[in-house]
Coordinates of C-alpha atoms in Angstrom, one line a residue:
Chain A
M20 CA -58.0 29.2 -21.5
I21 CA -54.5 28.5 -23.4
E22 CA -52.4 31.8 -24.0
V23 CA -49.4 31.1 -25.7
E24 CA -46.7 34.3 -26.5
G25 CA -43.7 35.3 -28.1
L26 CA -43.3 31.4 -28.2
T27 CA -39.2 30.6 -29.5
K28 CA -37.6 27.5 -29.3
T29 CA -34.0 27.2 -30.7
F30 CA -32.5 24.2 -30.7
R31 CA -29.1 25.0 -31.0
E32 CA -28.3 27.1 -34.4
F33 CA -32.0 25.4 -36.1
S34 CA -35.1 28.0 -34.1
A35 CA -38.2 24.9 -33.6
V36 CA -40.7 27.3 -33.4
A37 CA -40.2 31.3 -33.8
G38 CA -42.0 34.3 -31.5
V39 CA -45.5 32.9 -32.2
S40 CA -48.2 33.8 -30.3
F41 CA -51.8 32.6 -29.9
T42 CA -55.0 32.1 -27.3
V43 CA -57.0 29.1 -26.8
R44 CA -60.2 30.0 -25.6
Q45 CA -62.3 28.2 -22.7
G46 CA -64.1 24.7 -24.9
E47 CA -62.5 25.6 -28.6
T48 CA -61.1 22.5 -30.1
F49 CA -58.2 24.4 -31.3
A50 CA -55.9 22.8 -34.9
L51 CA -52.5 23.3 -35.5
L52 CA -51.6 22.5 -38.6
G53 CA -49.2 22.2 -41.1
P54 CA -46.1 20.2 -42.8
N55 CA -43.4 18.0 -41.2
G56 CA -41.0 20.3 -39.6
S57 CA -43.2 23.1 -38.6
G58 CA -42.9 23.7 -34.9
K59 CA -46.3 22.0 -33.8
S60 CA -45.1 19.4 -32.2
T61 CA -42.6 21.5 -29.7
I62 CA -46.2 23.7 -29.4
L63 CA -48.1 21.2 -27.7
K64 CA -45.1 19.8 -25.7
S65 CA -43.9 23.2 -24.1
I66 CA -48.0 23.7 -23.6
A67 CA -48.0 20.3 -22.3
G68 CA -43.9 21.2 -20.2
L69 CA -41.5 19.1 -22.2
I70 CA -40.1 21.8 -23.0
K71 CA -38.5 24.3 -21.9
P72 CA -38.8 27.2 -24.6
S73 CA -36.0 29.5 -25.4
S74 CA -38.3 32.8 -25.0
G75 CA -41.8 33.3 -24.9
G76 CA -44.5 32.5 -22.1
I77 CA -47.6 30.2 -21.9
S78 CA -50.4 30.9 -19.7
I79 CA -52.7 27.5 -19.1
G80 CA -55.8 28.8 -16.6
G81 CA -54.4 32.0 -15.9
I82 CA -51.0 30.0 -14.1
D83 CA -47.9 31.1 -16.0
A84 CA -46.6 27.2 -16.7
L85 CA -43.1 28.1 -17.0
K86 CA -42.8 29.2 -13.7
R87 CA -45.5 27.0 -12.0
P88 CA -45.7 23.7 -14.6
Q89 CA -47.2 21.2 -12.2
E90 CA -49.8 23.1 -10.7
A91 CA -50.5 24.0 -14.7
R92 CA -50.2 20.4 -15.2
K93 CA -53.1 19.1 -13.4
L94 CA -55.1 21.2 -16.0
L95 CA -54.0 18.4 -18.5
S96 CA -54.1 15.5 -19.8
Y97 CA -51.2 15.1 -23.2
L98 CA -51.5 12.5 -25.7
P99 CA -47.7 12.2 -27.1
Q100 CA -47.3 12.0 -31.4
R101 CA -46.0 8.0 -31.0
V102 CA -47.4 6.5 -27.2
G103 CA -45.4 4.1 -25.6
F104 CA -45.5 1.8 -21.8
H105 CA -44.1 -0.8 -20.1
D106 CA -44.9 -4.0 -22.9
C107 CA -44.6 -6.0 -19.5
L108 CA -47.5 -4.4 -17.8
T109 CA -51.5 -5.2 -19.6
A110 CA -53.6 -3.0 -19.7
Q111 CA -55.3 -2.3 -17.1
E112 CA -51.9 -1.9 -15.3
V113 CA -51.0 0.7 -16.5
L114 CA -54.4 2.6 -16.8
K115 CA -54.6 2.4 -12.6
F116 CA -50.5 3.5 -12.8
Y117 CA -51.9 6.8 -14.0
C118 CA -55.0 6.6 -11.6
R119 CA -52.5 6.0 -8.7
L120 CA -50.1 8.8 -10.8
R121 CA -52.8 11.5 -10.9
K122 CA -54.6 11.3 -7.4
L123 CA -58.1 10.1 -8.7
P124 CA -60.0 7.1 -7.2
P125 CA -60.2 3.6 -9.1
S126 CA -63.4 3.9 -10.2
R127 CA -62.2 6.0 -13.4
I128 CA -60.8 3.2 -15.2
E129 CA -64.7 2.1 -15.2
D130 CA -66.1 5.1 -16.4
V131 CA -63.3 5.6 -18.8
V132 CA -62.8 1.9 -20.1
H133 CA -66.7 1.3 -20.4
G134 CA -68.7 4.4 -20.0
S135 CA -67.3 6.2 -22.7
E136 CA -67.9 6.6 -26.6
F137 CA -64.9 4.9 -28.2
N138 CA -64.6 2.0 -27.4
F139 CA -61.7 0.8 -24.7
N140 CA -63.1 -2.5 -24.2
G141 CA -61.2 -6.2 -25.1
F142 CA -57.3 -5.0 -24.1
S143 CA -57.5 -4.6 -20.1
E144 CA -55.7 -7.8 -20.0
K145 CA -53.7 -7.6 -22.5
R146 CA -50.2 -6.7 -22.2
V147 CA -48.9 -3.4 -23.7
S148 CA -46.9 -6.4 -25.7
E149 CA -49.3 -7.7 -27.5
L150 CA -51.1 -4.4 -28.6
S151 CA -51.7 -3.1 -32.1
G152 CA -50.2 0.4 -32.6
G153 CA -53.8 1.5 -32.7
M154 CA -54.8 -0.3 -29.5
K155 CA -51.8 1.4 -27.8
Q156 CA -53.2 4.4 -29.2
K157 CA -56.6 3.6 -27.7
L158 CA -54.4 3.1 -24.6
G159 CA -52.6 6.3 -24.9
L160 CA -56.2 8.5 -24.6
A161 CA -57.7 6.6 -22.3
V162 CA -54.8 7.8 -19.8
A163 CA -55.4 11.3 -20.5
C164 CA -59.3 11.0 -20.7
L165 CA -58.5 9.6 -17.4
A166 CA -58.4 12.8 -15.1
D167 CA -60.9 14.4 -16.3
A168 CA -58.6 16.8 -17.2
P169 CA -60.6 19.9 -19.2
I170 CA -57.7 20.9 -20.8
L171 CA -57.1 17.7 -23.9
L172 CA -53.5 18.0 -25.5
L173 CA -53.8 15.5 -29.2
D174 CA -50.0 15.1 -30.9
E175 CA -51.3 13.3 -34.3
P176 CA -54.0 11.2 -32.8
T177 CA -55.3 9.5 -35.9
V178 CA -52.2 8.7 -37.1
S179 CA -51.7 5.0 -35.6
L180 CA -55.4 4.6 -35.8
D181 CA -57.5 2.5 -38.9
P182 CA -60.6 4.2 -40.7
A183 CA -62.3 2.6 -37.9
G184 CA -60.6 4.1 -35.6
A185 CA -60.2 7.2 -36.3
I186 CA -64.5 7.5 -37.4
A187 CA -64.9 7.0 -33.8
F188 CA -61.7 8.5 -32.5
R189 CA -64.1 11.5 -34.3
K190 CA -66.7 10.7 -33.0
F191 CA -65.7 10.4 -28.5
L192 CA -63.8 14.3 -29.6
N193 CA -66.0 15.6 -30.4
S194 CA -67.8 14.3 -27.9
L195 CA -65.6 15.3 -25.6
K196 CA -66.8 19.0 -27.1
E197 CA -69.8 19.1 -26.6
K198 CA -68.7 19.0 -22.1
G199 CA -66.8 21.6 -22.4
K200 CA -63.3 20.1 -23.1
T201 CA -61.2 23.1 -24.7
I202 CA -59.1 20.6 -26.8
V203 CA -55.8 21.2 -28.6
F204 CA -54.3 18.8 -31.7
T205 CA -52.4 19.1 -33.8
S206 CA -52.3 16.8 -37.4
H207 CA -51.8 16.7 -41.3
V208 CA -55.7 14.7 -42.2
L209 CA -57.2 18.1 -43.2
A210 CA -60.2 16.3 -42.9
D211 CA -59.5 15.6 -38.3
V212 CA -59.2 19.8 -38.7
E213 CA -62.4 20.4 -40.8
M214 CA -64.5 18.0 -38.9
L215 CA -63.0 18.6 -35.2
A216 CA -61.7 22.4 -35.9
D217 CA -62.9 25.8 -34.2
R218 CA -59.5 27.5 -35.9
V219 CA -57.1 27.3 -36.5
A220 CA -53.5 28.0 -36.7
V221 CA -51.5 27.3 -39.2
L222 CA -47.5 26.5 -38.7
V223 CA -44.7 27.0 -41.4
D224 CA -41.5 26.7 -40.7
G225 CA -41.8 27.7 -36.8
K226 CA -43.2 30.7 -38.3
L227 CA -47.5 30.9 -37.8
T228 CA -48.2 31.9 -41.1
A229 CA -52.5 32.3 -40.6
L230 CA -54.9 31.8 -37.3
V231 CA -58.4 31.3 -38.8
T232 CA -61.4 30.3 -37.8
I233 CA -63.2 26.7 -39.7
E234 CA -66.5 28.5 -40.3
E235 CA -63.2 31.0 -42.0
L236 CA -61.8 28.5 -44.1
R237 CA -64.5 26.9 -45.2
L238 CA -66.8 30.6 -46.9
R239 CA -62.5 30.4 -48.5
I240 CA -63.8 26.6 -50.6
A241 CA -67.0 28.0 -51.3
D242 CA -66.3 31.3 -52.4
K243 CA -62.5 30.0 -54.8
R244 CA -63.8 26.7 -55.6
Q245 CA -60.6 25.4 -52.9
S246 CA -60.2 22.3 -51.6
L247 CA -59.0 22.7 -48.2
E248 CA -55.3 21.0 -49.3
E249 CA -55.3 23.9 -52.1
I250 CA -56.2 26.7 -49.5
Y251 CA -53.5 25.4 -47.0
L252 CA -50.7 25.0 -49.2
D253 CA -52.1 28.3 -50.8
Y254 CA -50.9 29.3 -47.0
A255 CA -47.6 27.6 -47.0
K256 CA -46.4 28.9 -50.1
T257 CA -47.3 32.8 -48.9
S258 CA -46.1 32.5 -45.9
Chain B
M17 CA -41.5 15.7 -3.6
E18 CA -44.5 13.9 -2.6
L19 CA -44.4 10.8 -1.4
S20 CA -47.6 9.7 -2.9
S21 CA -46.2 11.4 -6.5
I22 CA -43.3 9.2 -5.7
L23 CA -44.6 5.7 -4.2
P24 CA -46.8 5.2 -7.8
I25 CA -43.7 5.1 -10.2
A26 CA -41.7 2.7 -7.5
R27 CA -44.1 0.4 -7.3
Q28 CA -44.6 0.4 -11.4
E29 CA -40.0 0.0 -11.7
L30 CA -40.9 -3.0 -9.1
T31 CA -43.8 -4.7 -11.4
V32 CA -41.3 -3.9 -13.8
A33 CA -38.4 -5.2 -12.2
I34 CA -39.9 -8.4 -11.8
R35 CA -41.7 -9.2 -14.7
N36 CA -38.1 -9.1 -16.9
K37 CA -36.8 -11.2 -14.7
W38 CA -34.3 -9.2 -13.9
T39 CA -34.8 -9.7 -10.2
V40 CA -35.3 -13.1 -10.7
I41 CA -32.2 -13.9 -11.9
F42 CA -30.2 -11.6 -10.1
A43 CA -31.3 -13.6 -6.7
F44 CA -30.5 -16.9 -8.0
V45 CA -27.0 -15.7 -9.5
F46 CA -26.1 -13.7 -5.4
G47 CA -28.3 -17.5 -4.1
S48 CA -26.6 -19.7 -6.0
L49 CA -22.9 -17.1 -5.3
V50 CA -23.3 -18.4 -1.6
L51 CA -23.8 -21.8 -1.5
A52 CA -20.6 -22.5 -4.1
I53 CA -18.5 -19.7 -2.3
S54 CA -19.3 -21.7 1.0
Y55 CA -19.2 -24.6 -0.5
F56 CA -16.3 -25.0 -2.8
G57 CA -14.3 -22.2 -1.3
T58 CA -11.8 -24.3 1.1
M59 CA -11.3 -27.0 -2.5
T60 CA -8.0 -26.0 -3.2
A61 CA -6.9 -26.8 0.8
G62 CA -8.8 -30.2 -0.8
D63 CA -11.3 -29.6 1.9
I64 CA -15.0 -29.6 0.4
G65 CA -18.5 -28.9 2.5
F66 CA -19.9 -25.8 3.4
Q67 CA -17.7 -23.5 5.3
G68 CA -19.7 -21.1 8.4
F69 CA -20.3 -17.6 7.9
N70 CA -17.6 -16.3 8.7
R71 CA -14.5 -17.7 5.7
T72 CA -18.4 -17.2 3.1
T73 CA -18.5 -13.5 4.0
A74 CA -14.9 -13.1 3.9
S75 CA -14.9 -14.1 0.6
L76 CA -18.3 -12.8 -0.2
L77 CA -17.3 -9.5 -0.2
S78 CA -14.7 -9.1 -2.7
L79 CA -17.0 -11.2 -5.2
V80 CA -20.0 -8.4 -4.4
L81 CA -17.7 -5.6 -4.5
Y82 CA -17.0 -6.4 -8.3
L83 CA -20.9 -7.4 -8.7
I84 CA -22.9 -5.0 -7.1
P85 CA -21.7 -2.3 -8.5
L86 CA -21.8 -4.1 -12.8
V87 CA -24.9 -4.9 -11.3
A88 CA -26.2 -2.1 -10.4
L89 CA -25.3 0.4 -13.4
M90 CA -26.9 -2.0 -15.3
M91 CA -29.8 -2.0 -14.6
G92 CA -30.1 1.5 -13.6
T93 CA -28.7 2.5 -16.6
Q94 CA -31.6 0.5 -18.2
S95 CA -34.8 2.1 -16.6
F96 CA -33.1 5.3 -16.3
L97 CA -32.1 5.6 -20.4
R98 CA -35.7 7.7 -21.8
N99 CA -37.5 5.9 -23.6
E100 CA -39.4 9.1 -25.9
G101 CA -44.0 7.9 -25.9
E102 CA -43.0 6.6 -22.4
D103 CA -41.6 9.6 -20.9
E104 CA -43.5 12.0 -22.2
M105 CA -46.6 10.7 -21.6
L106 CA -45.2 10.1 -17.3
F107 CA -43.6 13.9 -18.0
S108 CA -46.8 15.2 -18.9
Q109 CA -48.3 14.4 -15.2
P110 CA -48.7 16.5 -12.6
V111 CA -45.7 15.6 -11.4
S112 CA -42.0 17.4 -11.4
R113 CA -38.9 15.5 -12.9
S114 CA -37.5 15.1 -9.4
E115 CA -40.0 12.6 -8.3
V116 CA -40.1 10.1 -11.0
L117 CA -36.3 10.1 -10.8
A118 CA -36.9 10.0 -7.2
G119 CA -39.0 7.1 -8.1
K120 CA -37.5 5.4 -10.9
L121 CA -34.1 5.5 -8.2
L122 CA -36.7 3.9 -5.4
G123 CA -38.0 1.3 -7.3
L124 CA -35.4 0.4 -8.5
F125 CA -33.7 -0.5 -4.7
A126 CA -36.3 -1.9 -3.6
A127 CA -35.5 -5.1 -6.7
M128 CA -32.5 -5.1 -6.5
T129 CA -33.3 -5.7 -2.1
T130 CA -35.6 -7.9 -3.0
A131 CA -32.3 -9.7 -5.1
T132 CA -30.6 -9.7 -2.5
F133 CA -32.7 -10.7 0.3
V134 CA -34.0 -13.7 -1.9
G135 CA -30.7 -14.7 -2.9
F136 CA -28.4 -13.7 -0.2
G137 CA -30.8 -14.9 2.3
L138 CA -31.8 -18.0 0.8
G139 CA -28.0 -19.0 0.7
G140 CA -28.0 -18.1 4.0
I141 CA -30.3 -20.5 4.9
V142 CA -28.8 -23.2 3.4
I143 CA -25.1 -22.0 5.6
A144 CA -27.0 -21.7 8.6
T145 CA -28.2 -25.4 8.2
Q146 CA -25.6 -26.5 7.3
T147 CA -22.8 -25.4 10.3
D148 CA -22.6 -23.1 13.8
A149 CA -24.2 -20.0 13.7
E150 CA -19.7 -18.4 14.4
G151 CA -19.8 -15.7 12.6
F152 CA -23.1 -15.3 12.0
L153 CA -23.5 -11.6 13.1
G154 CA -21.2 -10.6 10.3
Y155 CA -23.4 -11.5 7.1
P156 CA -26.0 -8.8 7.8
V157 CA -23.9 -5.8 7.9
F158 CA -22.9 -7.6 4.3
V159 CA -26.0 -7.4 3.1
L160 CA -26.7 -3.8 4.2
L161 CA -23.3 -3.3 2.8
S162 CA -24.5 -4.9 -0.4
L163 CA -27.5 -2.7 -0.3
I164 CA -25.8 0.8 0.5
L165 CA -23.1 -0.2 -2.6
A166 CA -26.0 -1.0 -4.9
L167 CA -27.4 2.0 -3.7
V168 CA -24.3 4.9 -5.2
F169 CA -24.1 3.0 -7.9
L170 CA -27.8 3.3 -9.5
S171 CA -27.2 6.9 -8.3
L172 CA -25.1 6.8 -10.3
S173 CA -26.4 5.5 -13.4
M174 CA -29.0 7.5 -13.1
L175 CA -26.4 10.2 -13.7
A176 CA -24.8 8.6 -16.4
A177 CA -28.6 8.3 -18.5
V178 CA -29.7 11.6 -17.3
A179 CA -26.3 13.5 -18.7
S180 CA -25.9 11.2 -21.7
Q181 CA -29.2 10.6 -22.8
R182 CA -28.6 8.2 -25.3
R183 CA -28.2 4.4 -24.8
T184 CA -24.5 3.4 -25.6
K185 CA -23.2 6.7 -24.4
A186 CA -25.3 5.8 -21.8
F187 CA -24.1 2.2 -21.7
G188 CA -19.7 3.5 -22.4
I189 CA -20.2 5.5 -19.5
A190 CA -22.2 3.7 -17.3
L191 CA -18.8 0.7 -17.9
L192 CA -16.7 3.2 -18.0
L193 CA -17.3 4.2 -14.1
W194 CA -17.5 0.7 -13.8
F195 CA -14.0 0.1 -14.9
F196 CA -12.6 2.3 -13.3
F197 CA -13.9 1.9 -9.5
V198 CA -13.8 -1.3 -9.5
I199 CA -10.2 -1.7 -11.1
L200 CA -8.7 0.8 -12.5
Y201 CA -8.8 3.8 -9.0
D202 CA -6.3 1.3 -6.8
L203 CA -3.4 1.1 -9.1
L204 CA -4.3 5.2 -9.1
V205 CA -4.0 5.6 -6.0
L206 CA -1.0 3.3 -5.8
G207 CA 0.9 4.9 -8.4
G208 CA -0.5 8.5 -7.8
S209 CA 1.3 6.7 -4.0
L210 CA 4.7 5.9 -5.3
L211 CA 5.3 9.8 -6.4
L212 CA 4.4 10.8 -2.8
K213 CA 7.6 10.5 0.7
E214 CA 6.7 8.0 3.4
R215 CA 4.3 10.1 5.3
S216 CA 2.0 12.2 2.7
A217 CA 1.8 8.8 1.0
N218 CA 0.3 7.1 4.1
Y219 CA -2.3 9.8 4.5
F220 CA -3.3 10.5 0.5
I221 CA -3.9 6.6 0.6
F222 CA -6.3 7.4 3.2
A223 CA -7.9 10.1 2.0
S224 CA -8.2 8.4 -1.5
L225 CA -10.2 5.5 0.5
F226 CA -13.0 8.4 0.4
G227 CA -12.4 8.8 -3.7
N228 CA -14.1 6.1 -4.2
P229 CA -17.2 4.3 -2.2
V230 CA -16.2 0.5 -3.5
D231 CA -13.2 0.9 -1.2
M232 CA -15.0 2.5 1.0
V233 CA -17.7 -0.1 1.4
R234 CA -14.7 -2.4 1.4
V235 CA -13.0 -0.9 4.1
A236 CA -16.2 -0.5 6.1
G237 CA -17.4 -4.5 5.9
L238 CA -13.6 -5.9 7.0
L239 CA -13.5 -3.6 9.4
S240 CA -17.3 -4.3 10.6
M241 CA -16.8 -8.5 10.3
K242 CA -13.7 -8.1 12.3
G243 CA -12.2 -4.9 13.6
G244 CA -9.5 -3.0 12.5
E245 CA -6.4 -6.0 13.2
V246 CA -7.5 -7.2 9.9
F247 CA -5.4 -4.5 8.2
G248 CA -2.3 -5.2 10.0
A249 CA -0.2 -2.1 11.5
A250 CA -2.1 -0.2 8.2
G251 CA -4.9 -0.4 9.7
A252 CA -4.1 0.5 12.9
A253 CA -2.9 4.0 10.8
L254 CA -5.8 3.9 9.3
L255 CA -8.0 3.9 12.2
K256 CA -5.8 6.6 14.3
F257 CA -6.5 8.8 10.6
L258 CA -10.1 8.2 11.4
G259 CA -10.1 9.0 15.0
G260 CA -11.0 5.6 16.2
F261 CA -13.0 2.1 14.9
G262 CA -16.0 3.9 15.9
Q263 CA -15.7 7.3 14.2
A264 CA -14.0 5.3 11.0
I265 CA -17.6 3.3 10.6
A266 CA -19.6 7.2 11.1
A267 CA -17.1 8.8 8.6
L268 CA -17.0 5.8 5.6
V269 CA -20.8 5.4 5.9
A270 CA -20.9 9.9 5.2
G271 CA -19.1 9.0 2.7
L272 CA -21.2 6.7 1.3
I273 CA -24.9 8.7 1.5
V274 CA -22.2 12.0 0.0
W275 CA -22.0 9.3 -2.7
T276 CA -25.2 8.2 -3.1
V277 CA -26.9 12.4 -2.7
L278 CA -24.6 14.1 -4.3
P279 CA -25.2 12.3 -8.0
I280 CA -28.9 12.1 -7.8
L281 CA -28.6 16.2 -6.9
A282 CA -27.2 16.1 -10.2
S283 CA -29.2 14.1 -12.0
F284 CA -32.6 16.5 -10.6
R285 CA -30.7 19.3 -11.4
L286 CA -29.4 18.6 -15.3
L287 CA -32.8 17.2 -15.7
R288 CA -34.5 19.9 -14.0
D289 CA -32.8 22.0 -17.4
Q290 CA -33.5 18.5 -20.7
D291 CA -35.8 19.1 -23.4
I292 CA -38.0 15.5 -22.1

């Protein structure tokens, strides 16, 4: 579904991502794990067409995302780490705007806001300026779900959510997984990775240091009696 | 570019401009200006009361040449500047970057048009009820020229914001553009003409007209409202240089179109290669 080949991104002298390659299969939930500045968000933004790679290639659903970015973006929805909307608009107006932009029927708003397991209710008439960080994140997720795109790209999706919100969010993502969505997300929260991901790419200093299935990780936890945090630190040290 | 992608962005931009009170404030400012100039315009002659369209329009034109570029540059720079989370959501949609810029420009222009129509429109209605209709036809031309000037400076603000990306730098460039075109340019041209012989100096001044959209609107306004005679011998020479009244207006309109389109194309080109 997503093929990343030799992806490199250099900002002046700084190499944010260095020759990263991986494939995300259809229906898979794929986690990009790594410390701050490891290149997770840069990879996700490159897939979303927001960052132009210095070299390498990205293919989404067989479409060359660098040559035909608009077509590739039809297949995906992206939720940034820091969601932002015009403060003076209501949540409902934001949803209507993205509905129009993606040429979707207005009924999609009802489907997403009231039909999902994730509770989007109670804020549609509020202005964005009145929403908390968590509520804005929920609104961002609602926008990302509007298009019902086969691929979801989520950058640190639980970072602004309270514990109850994070649990509800994981449940919601699992429901999307069951519907066959391909999900790529970045996270610092190892609990998210363990509960949601099928495979994990560990990144350190812009390089891919490990690409493992969650089962392999769990086996290692059982064998070495290490926590997920300790295993992650091992990967980071050996890079 | 698809209109179905541009229109929702334009609509949202217009809504935001109205909600943020920009449009209302500018409509109020424009309306107040019209009424104040019309009512107090002859105060220095010891007279007070509404003047007709002819005098009001001529006085307004001078003021608008300062005000509209400033308003358009500030409003445009504010809107075209990057807003991280918002832009990431917007640019990750299946729309092109050019469509996003075009949508924003259209929405801002719609906001400026609304403010201009409401402000100058209501002011014009008051003048029409208080005075005779002499010179009325020049008034819509003046409003049209104000809108063209707004569009030129909105597109320049787009280029300033896209090229600089950073808030303080973008506003600095916007203010510099205003200062250059509204204040400095004419002084530079006059200074430059002093270095040339008379005939060359004339050509230099006429040709330099096309280097400044503010001057182009000023000349187009005066020509269309009062004809070439308003400039005297200089006006006659200018019309001769441009090939007559019709050709002069056509050349000025064409020049203003170029001044609108070039910054837009340059912004599209710049943004295409930038990271969001």
